Structure formats: C-alpha cells, structure tokens
Amino acid sequence: MNIKTWFCVGFLVVGLMGCSTKKTADPELPGIEAYAKAEVTIERMRKEAEPDWNAVKAQYEITSPIVKKYDAKLGMQYDSEIRQALSKCAAGEKVKVNQQTLAKGLQHVTVLAIRDELDGKDKAVSAKRIKAYFEGIRPSFVRRDKDFFAEDKTLQTAADAALERLVKADSADYLTARREIEDVIARTYALCVLFEIMEVENLRDSDLAECDVKRAEAAIFYRIIEPRIKKRSPKTAEKISNMLSGNYATMNSAALEKDLEAGLTPISLR
C-alpha cells in the first residue's frame, strides 16, 4: 500500500470516528447544563439588594424550554405562574413572596426532571443528565447542611456519592443508586419544609409579612416531597398540608418533623 493510499485510509478512519462521536454525544446535555447554571444565577440575582428583574427574566428564558417540557408532560402551569410572578416582582408587588414561585418552582421542576431521567432507557445518558440537573439545586443542599449539620456537608456528601454510583452503576446496582439519590433529595426537601416552619415559629410574634414568605417557601418545597408522603400515608400528607395552610399560631415544627419522618420512613431527617 503506497503513501497516498495510507493517507486516504487514515483520513477515512478519522472521519468515521468523528461521525461516531457525534452520534454518541448527548444533544440535550448542553441545554441541561445551561438550565442548571441559569437556575443558580437566578438564585443569586434575586437576593441582591435591588434585583434587576429584567435580567432575572432573561435568565429565566434560558430555563423556560425545560419548564415548558415538564408543564406539558405533567399537566403543570409553572411557566405561566413564574411569568406572572416575575411581572409582579418587577411591579414591586409582594416581591419577597412572589419570587418564591420562581425560585422554588424551578427547584420543583429540576427534581421532576431528575425523577424523569431516572426512568430513562439509556441509563448512562440519564446519569450524566441527572448530575447536570443536580447542580441547579445544590445550593439548597448547601444551605440545609449549614442549618442542620454545622456545615459538615452531610447532605452534599450523600448526594455526590449517590450521583457517582449512578454514573458507574451497572444494571444490578442501578436500583440501589437510584434509591440513594431519591432518598437524599427527599431528606433535603423535608428539611427545607421544616426549616421554614421553624422560621415561622421565630417570627410569628414579630413579623407576619416575613411569615408569609416562609409559608410560600415551605408550600412549594412540600410539593416536591408530597407525592412520596401521600403514597405512603394520605392522612399524614393531608395533616402536613393543613398545617402549612393554617394559622401561623398553630404551626408546630416538632410535630411537623415527626409527620415528615413518618411519611418518608425509613428516612431519618437528622
């Protein structure tokens, strides 16, 4: 075989390798990574002393295709609810309350997307997508580690270990890895609900407006774990819902913690 023939064969092999790479690359992963990055950016921007709601809306537009995807798939209306909330924030209408629809609503969508990917047929592709999605909700794990575990990274460590197992899992280990990531997500968001009600207890005699904010946060956090609790114990789920929608004076974090643990058994919150 002469040099010219070798060159042509080599060029053909490289070309075929390039085509193979393009076929195996996940076309959805860049969009998911952009979604998670925008979600974290929104979280930072909305907490600024004077948020630029037009800039926040621009970041939301990056996330909106995935929000709309799960709205259509699951019969939700988060896109319209978030847009309405953004308009109210821009108009200065109950900004601290309305922005929770955006912030916590995106977290709910992210968890729903993770659950959806856990059911994906291509486990290797889904595992990478789940890792990308998780970065969008990591800040909540950081905050709850700080609030409940003295920044020992208890929740983050458990989540990262579960995600790594998910990526490396073969078919025999996948169900175990899946349960681990589902459990740490449920544990974290149960602690999110609990934290907000603990805050209500601290504020209800001094700042009812801030209690409204805390209730709004707790309500959407609870949406994330409610289906799991309702599946195990509809009565417990109803009891928690009634507390979250009830009078601030009757909110009891100790009772709530017991109900959350009962509904999420065998998960222990602390």
mmCIF file of C-alpha atoms in Angstrom:
data_model
loop_
_atom_site.group_PDB
_atom_site.id
_atom_site.type_symbol
_atom_site.label_atom_id
_atom_site.label_comp_id
_atom_site.label_asym_id
_atom_site.label_seq_id
_atom_site.Cartn_x
_atom_site.Cartn_y
_atom_site.Cartn_z
ATOM 1 C CA MET A 1 0.000 0.000 0.000
ATOM 2 C CA ASN A 2 1.552 3.322 -1.076
ATOM 3 C CA ILE A 3 1.695 6.519 0.995
ATOM 4 C CA LYS A 4 -1.281 8.047 -0.812
ATOM 5 C CA THR A 5 -3.431 5.000 -0.058
ATOM 6 C CA TRP A 6 -2.398 5.019 3.625
ATOM 7 C CA PHE A 7 -3.312 8.723 3.852
ATOM 8 C CA CYS A 8 -6.771 8.092 2.357
ATOM 9 C CA VAL A 9 -7.447 5.159 4.676
ATOM 10 C CA GLY A 10 -6.315 7.172 7.702
ATOM 11 C CA PHE A 11 -8.483 10.112 6.702
ATOM 12 C CA LEU A 12 -11.468 7.773 6.313
ATOM 13 C CA VAL A 13 -10.930 6.205 9.751
ATOM 14 C CA VAL A 14 -10.643 9.603 11.438
ATOM 15 C CA GLY A 15 -13.771 10.757 9.650
ATOM 16 C CA LEU A 16 -15.694 7.698 10.759
ATOM 17 C CA MET A 17 -14.517 8.192 14.329
ATOM 18 C CA GLY A 18 -15.759 11.775 14.187
ATOM 19 C CA CYS A 19 -19.139 10.634 12.957
ATOM 20 C CA SER A 20 -19.312 8.036 15.697
ATOM 21 C CA THR A 21 -18.551 10.678 18.330
ATOM 22 C CA LYS A 22 -21.283 12.925 17.008
ATOM 23 C CA LYS A 23 -23.783 10.079 17.112
ATOM 24 C CA THR A 24 -22.999 9.136 20.703
ATOM 25 C CA ALA A 25 -22.885 12.686 22.100
ATOM 26 C CA ASP A 26 -25.999 13.707 24.042
ATOM 27 C CA PRO A 27 -27.581 16.678 22.267
ATOM 28 C CA GLU A 28 -29.684 17.555 25.331
ATOM 29 C CA LEU A 29 -26.853 17.773 27.861
ATOM 30 C CA PRO A 30 -25.658 21.325 26.960
ATOM 31 C CA GLY A 31 -29.206 22.638 27.413
ATOM 32 C CA ILE A 32 -29.497 20.945 30.793
ATOM 33 C CA GLU A 33 -26.157 22.386 31.898
ATOM 34 C CA ALA A 34 -27.289 25.858 30.776
ATOM 35 C CA TYR A 35 -30.574 25.369 32.650
ATOM 36 C CA ALA A 36 -28.787 24.482 35.901
ATOM 37 C CA LYS A 37 -26.360 27.372 35.551
ATOM 38 C CA ALA A 38 -29.220 29.821 34.957
ATOM 39 C CA GLU A 39 -31.105 28.416 37.944
ATOM 40 C CA VAL A 40 -28.141 29.125 40.223
ATOM 41 C CA THR A 41 -27.671 32.570 38.668
ATOM 42 C CA ILE A 42 -31.328 33.416 39.313
ATOM 43 C CA GLU A 43 -30.923 32.356 42.931
ATOM 44 C CA ARG A 44 -28.034 34.793 43.327
ATOM 45 C CA MET A 45 -29.615 37.669 41.402
ATOM 46 C CA ARG A 46 -32.973 37.566 43.165
ATOM 47 C CA LYS A 47 -31.262 38.033 46.534
ATOM 48 C CA GLU A 48 -29.473 41.226 45.557
ATOM 49 C CA ALA A 49 -30.430 44.400 47.410
ATOM 50 C CA GLU A 50 -32.151 45.747 44.290
ATOM 51 C CA PRO A 51 -32.757 42.859 41.880
ATOM 52 C CA ASP A 52 -32.825 43.639 38.174
ATOM 53 C CA TRP A 53 -35.971 41.715 37.289
ATOM 54 C CA ASN A 54 -35.443 42.170 33.557
ATOM 55 C CA ALA A 55 -32.065 40.476 33.929
ATOM 56 C CA VAL A 56 -33.653 37.754 36.065
ATOM 57 C CA LYS A 57 -36.296 37.246 33.375
ATOM 58 C CA ALA A 58 -33.553 36.887 30.766
ATOM 59 C CA GLN A 59 -32.041 34.097 32.836
ATOM 60 C CA TYR A 60 -35.459 32.516 33.213
ATOM 61 C CA GLU A 61 -35.793 32.373 29.422
ATOM 62 C CA ILE A 62 -32.795 30.014 29.416
ATOM 63 C CA THR A 63 -34.643 27.646 31.746
ATOM 64 C CA SER A 64 -38.093 28.018 30.187
ATOM 65 C CA PRO A 65 -37.795 25.295 27.494
ATOM 66 C CA ILE A 66 -37.311 22.662 30.201
ATOM 67 C CA VAL A 67 -40.037 24.212 32.376
ATOM 68 C CA LYS A 68 -42.437 24.059 29.412
ATOM 69 C CA LYS A 69 -41.374 20.486 28.674
ATOM 70 C CA TYR A 70 -42.436 19.294 32.115
ATOM 71 C CA ASP A 71 -45.515 21.504 32.161
ATOM 72 C CA ALA A 72 -46.675 19.684 29.035
ATOM 73 C CA LYS A 73 -45.585 16.275 30.258
ATOM 74 C CA LEU A 74 -47.081 16.505 33.742
ATOM 75 C CA GLY A 75 -50.009 18.869 33.280
ATOM 76 C CA MET A 76 -48.490 21.748 35.275
ATOM 77 C CA GLN A 77 -48.520 25.506 34.659
ATOM 78 C CA TYR A 78 -45.198 26.608 36.089
ATOM 79 C CA ASP A 79 -44.202 28.655 33.056
ATOM 80 C CA SER A 80 -47.264 30.894 33.260
ATOM 81 C CA GLU A 81 -47.106 31.021 37.070
ATOM 82 C CA ILE A 82 -43.446 32.015 37.020
ATOM 83 C CA ARG A 83 -44.014 34.672 34.360
ATOM 84 C CA GLN A 84 -46.864 36.147 36.389
ATOM 85 C CA ALA A 85 -44.665 36.124 39.496
ATOM 86 C CA LEU A 86 -41.853 37.876 37.612
ATOM 87 C CA SER A 87 -44.266 40.570 36.424
ATOM 88 C CA LYS A 88 -45.438 41.129 39.987
ATOM 89 C CA CYS A 89 -41.853 41.324 41.229
ATOM 90 C CA ALA A 90 -40.992 43.874 38.546
ATOM 91 C CA ALA A 91 -44.032 45.909 39.645
ATOM 92 C CA GLY A 92 -42.919 45.757 43.273
ATOM 93 C CA GLU A 93 -45.886 43.637 44.336
ATOM 94 C CA LYS A 94 -45.091 41.398 47.341
ATOM 95 C CA VAL A 95 -41.656 40.803 45.894
ATOM 96 C CA LYS A 96 -40.370 38.525 48.650
ATOM 97 C CA VAL A 97 -43.416 36.283 48.389
ATOM 98 C CA ASN A 98 -43.830 36.220 44.617
ATOM 99 C CA GLN A 99 -40.207 35.474 43.847
ATOM 100 C CA GLN A 100 -40.585 32.155 45.664
ATOM 101 C CA THR A 101 -42.735 30.888 42.789
ATOM 102 C CA LEU A 102 -39.733 31.405 40.531
ATOM 103 C CA ALA A 103 -37.009 30.139 42.849
ATOM 104 C CA LYS A 104 -38.757 27.179 44.420
ATOM 105 C CA GLY A 105 -40.784 26.429 41.303
ATOM 106 C CA LEU A 106 -37.570 25.900 39.355
ATOM 107 C CA GLN A 107 -36.323 23.581 42.078
ATOM 108 C CA HIS A 108 -39.510 21.558 41.795
ATOM 109 C CA VAL A 109 -39.092 21.296 38.034
ATOM 110 C CA THR A 110 -35.480 20.227 38.496
ATOM 111 C CA VAL A 111 -36.424 17.419 40.860
ATOM 112 C CA LEU A 112 -39.190 16.318 38.483
ATOM 113 C CA ALA A 113 -36.644 16.250 35.660
ATOM 114 C CA ILE A 114 -34.286 14.129 37.765
ATOM 115 C CA ARG A 115 -37.090 11.682 38.523
ATOM 116 C CA ASP A 116 -37.968 11.546 34.838
ATOM 117 C CA GLU A 117 -34.373 10.793 33.869
ATOM 118 C CA LEU A 118 -34.211 8.031 36.487
ATOM 119 C CA ASP A 119 -36.807 6.256 34.337
ATOM 120 C CA GLY A 120 -34.804 6.824 31.142
ATOM 121 C CA LYS A 121 -33.976 3.847 28.907
ATOM 122 C CA ASP A 122 -30.323 4.786 28.398
ATOM 123 C CA LYS A 123 -29.046 4.722 31.983
ATOM 124 C CA ALA A 124 -25.590 6.076 31.108
ATOM 125 C CA VAL A 125 -27.027 9.113 29.323
ATOM 126 C CA SER A 126 -29.608 9.719 32.045
ATOM 127 C CA ALA A 127 -26.991 9.552 34.808
ATOM 128 C CA LYS A 128 -24.987 12.357 33.194
ATOM 129 C CA ARG A 129 -28.123 14.440 32.756
ATOM 130 C CA ILE A 130 -29.069 13.892 36.405
ATOM 131 C CA LYS A 131 -25.626 15.063 37.536
ATOM 132 C CA ALA A 132 -26.061 18.198 35.420
ATOM 133 C CA TYR A 133 -29.550 18.889 36.745
ATOM 134 C CA PHE A 134 -28.391 18.432 40.334
ATOM 135 C CA GLU A 135 -26.082 21.460 40.122
ATOM 136 C CA GLY A 136 -29.185 23.600 39.837
ATOM 137 C CA ILE A 137 -30.438 22.513 43.258
ATOM 138 C CA ARG A 138 -27.093 22.102 45.017
ATOM 139 C CA PRO A 139 -27.479 25.499 46.804
ATOM 140 C CA SER A 140 -30.409 24.094 48.819
ATOM 141 C CA PHE A 141 -28.251 21.187 49.961
ATOM 142 C CA VAL A 142 -25.530 23.655 50.973
ATOM 143 C CA ARG A 143 -27.974 25.749 52.998
ATOM 144 C CA ARG A 144 -29.568 22.809 54.775
ATOM 145 C CA ASP A 145 -26.135 21.410 55.642
ATOM 146 C CA LYS A 146 -25.363 24.763 57.232
ATOM 147 C CA ASP A 147 -28.689 24.922 59.085
ATOM 148 C CA PHE A 148 -28.834 21.361 60.403
ATOM 149 C CA PHE A 149 -25.382 19.802 60.229
ATOM 150 C CA ALA A 150 -22.948 22.589 61.152
ATOM 151 C CA GLU A 151 -21.652 22.701 57.574
ATOM 152 C CA ASP A 152 -20.415 19.093 57.727
ATOM 153 C CA LYS A 153 -21.712 18.628 54.165
ATOM 154 C CA THR A 154 -23.802 15.675 55.274
ATOM 155 C CA LEU A 155 -26.392 16.105 52.541
ATOM 156 C CA GLN A 156 -23.936 17.140 49.836
ATOM 157 C CA THR A 157 -21.653 14.199 50.536
ATOM 158 C CA ALA A 158 -24.557 11.757 50.397
ATOM 159 C CA ALA A 159 -25.837 13.299 47.163
ATOM 160 C CA ASP A 160 -22.449 13.324 45.464
ATOM 161 C CA ALA A 161 -21.796 9.697 46.464
ATOM 162 C CA ALA A 162 -25.203 8.678 45.109
ATOM 163 C CA LEU A 163 -24.615 10.543 41.851
ATOM 164 C CA GLU A 164 -21.234 8.881 41.359
ATOM 165 C CA ARG A 165 -22.772 5.461 41.984
ATOM 166 C CA LEU A 166 -25.497 6.284 39.493
ATOM 167 C CA VAL A 167 -22.936 7.139 36.808
ATOM 168 C CA LYS A 168 -20.890 3.985 37.459
ATOM 169 C CA ALA A 169 -23.773 1.623 38.198
ATOM 170 C CA ASP A 170 -24.393 -1.450 36.090
ATOM 171 C CA SER A 171 -27.888 -2.853 35.791
ATOM 172 C CA ALA A 172 -27.557 -4.755 39.077
ATOM 173 C CA ASP A 173 -26.543 -1.668 41.067
ATOM 174 C CA TYR A 174 -28.748 0.901 39.379
ATOM 175 C CA LEU A 175 -31.778 0.434 41.610
ATOM 176 C CA THR A 176 -29.636 0.901 44.720
ATOM 177 C CA ALA A 177 -28.047 4.059 43.320
ATOM 178 C CA ARG A 178 -31.464 5.330 42.297
ATOM 179 C CA ARG A 179 -32.898 4.831 45.772
ATOM 180 C CA GLU A 180 -29.948 6.663 47.318
ATOM 181 C CA ILE A 181 -30.364 9.807 45.213
ATOM 182 C CA GLU A 182 -34.156 9.781 45.648
ATOM 183 C CA ASP A 183 -33.760 9.433 49.417
ATOM 184 C CA VAL A 184 -31.244 12.248 49.851
ATOM 185 C CA ILE A 185 -33.392 14.570 47.729
ATOM 186 C CA ALA A 186 -36.453 13.704 49.833
ATOM 187 C CA ARG A 187 -34.490 14.192 53.049
ATOM 188 C CA THR A 188 -33.144 17.567 51.955
ATOM 189 C CA TYR A 189 -36.509 18.965 50.894
ATOM 190 C CA ALA A 190 -38.191 17.681 54.032
ATOM 191 C CA LEU A 191 -35.569 19.648 55.967
ATOM 192 C CA CYS A 192 -36.343 22.652 53.754
ATOM 193 C CA VAL A 193 -40.010 22.462 54.762
ATOM 194 C CA LEU A 194 -39.065 22.016 58.402
ATOM 195 C CA PHE A 195 -36.640 24.938 58.359
ATOM 196 C CA GLU A 196 -39.222 27.365 57.008
ATOM 197 C CA ILE A 197 -41.756 26.406 59.692
ATOM 198 C CA MET A 198 -39.091 26.775 62.374
ATOM 199 C CA GLU A 199 -38.584 30.278 60.996
ATOM 200 C CA VAL A 200 -42.326 30.949 61.232
ATOM 201 C CA GLU A 201 -42.213 29.976 64.902
ATOM 202 C CA ASN A 202 -39.434 32.506 65.441
ATOM 203 C CA LEU A 203 -41.185 35.303 63.534
ATOM 204 C CA ARG A 204 -44.923 34.919 64.131
ATOM 205 C CA ASP A 205 -44.988 37.300 67.089
ATOM 206 C CA SER A 206 -42.916 39.955 65.378
ATOM 207 C CA ASP A 207 -43.075 39.847 61.572
ATOM 208 C CA LEU A 208 -46.160 38.407 59.889
ATOM 209 C CA ALA A 209 -45.055 39.660 56.472
ATOM 210 C CA GLU A 210 -41.910 37.555 56.698
ATOM 211 C CA CYS A 211 -44.049 34.625 57.817
ATOM 212 C CA ASP A 212 -45.909 34.948 54.507
ATOM 213 C CA VAL A 213 -42.569 34.499 52.733
ATOM 214 C CA LYS A 214 -41.670 31.464 54.814
ATOM 215 C CA ARG A 215 -45.064 29.867 54.181
ATOM 216 C CA ALA A 216 -44.674 30.399 50.430
ATOM 217 C CA GLU A 217 -41.272 28.712 50.514
ATOM 218 C CA ALA A 218 -42.468 25.808 52.648
ATOM 219 C CA ALA A 219 -45.521 25.211 50.444
ATOM 220 C CA ILE A 220 -43.523 24.752 47.250
ATOM 221 C CA PHE A 221 -40.801 22.758 48.977
ATOM 222 C CA TYR A 222 -43.546 20.459 50.208
ATOM 223 C CA ARG A 223 -44.855 19.937 46.676
ATOM 224 C CA ILE A 224 -41.546 18.242 45.906
ATOM 225 C CA ILE A 225 -41.966 15.502 48.503
ATOM 226 C CA GLU A 226 -45.754 15.359 48.857
ATOM 227 C CA PRO A 227 -46.326 12.576 46.282
ATOM 228 C CA ARG A 228 -43.989 10.234 48.173
ATOM 229 C CA ILE A 229 -45.632 11.001 51.517
ATOM 230 C CA LYS A 230 -49.144 10.763 50.064
ATOM 231 C CA LYS A 231 -48.332 7.363 48.543
ATOM 232 C CA ARG A 232 -47.266 6.033 51.937
ATOM 233 C CA SER A 233 -49.835 7.793 54.114
ATOM 234 C CA PRO A 234 -52.541 10.044 52.635
ATOM 235 C CA LYS A 235 -53.611 11.058 56.145
ATOM 236 C CA THR A 236 -50.085 12.214 57.020
ATOM 237 C CA ALA A 237 -49.836 14.155 53.770
ATOM 238 C CA GLU A 238 -53.153 15.873 54.495
ATOM 239 C CA LYS A 239 -52.071 16.659 58.043
ATOM 240 C CA ILE A 240 -48.901 18.367 56.808
ATOM 241 C CA SER A 241 -50.803 20.284 54.118
ATOM 242 C CA ASN A 242 -53.290 21.531 56.681
ATOM 243 C CA MET A 243 -50.522 22.807 58.920
ATOM 244 C CA LEU A 244 -48.797 24.633 56.068
ATOM 245 C CA SER A 245 -52.019 26.350 55.022
ATOM 246 C CA GLY A 246 -53.229 27.020 58.547
ATOM 247 C CA ASN A 247 -52.802 29.771 61.101
ATOM 248 C CA TYR A 248 -49.245 30.707 61.977
ATOM 249 C CA ALA A 249 -50.055 30.327 65.667
ATOM 250 C CA THR A 250 -50.776 26.608 65.214
ATOM 251 C CA MET A 251 -47.637 25.743 63.258
ATOM 252 C CA ASN A 252 -45.504 23.311 65.249
ATOM 253 C CA SER A 253 -42.102 22.296 63.913
ATOM 254 C CA ALA A 254 -41.690 19.387 66.366
ATOM 255 C CA ALA A 255 -44.964 17.827 65.239
ATOM 256 C CA LEU A 256 -44.100 18.571 61.623
ATOM 257 C CA GLU A 257 -40.764 16.790 61.906
ATOM 258 C CA LYS A 258 -42.458 13.670 63.262
ATOM 259 C CA ASP A 259 -45.006 13.721 60.441
ATOM 260 C CA LEU A 260 -42.339 14.230 57.780
ATOM 261 C CA GLU A 261 -40.315 11.312 59.108
ATOM 262 C CA ALA A 262 -43.425 9.144 59.342
ATOM 263 C CA GLY A 263 -44.301 9.962 55.741
ATOM 264 C CA LEU A 264 -40.777 9.359 54.477
ATOM 265 C CA THR A 265 -39.943 6.240 56.536
ATOM 266 C CA PRO A 266 -37.278 4.836 56.703
ATOM 267 C CA ILE A 267 -35.554 8.179 56.116
ATOM 268 C CA SER A 268 -34.360 9.955 59.257
ATOM 269 C CA LEU A 269 -34.167 13.716 58.814
ATOM 270 C CA ARG A 270 -31.372 14.371 61.334
#
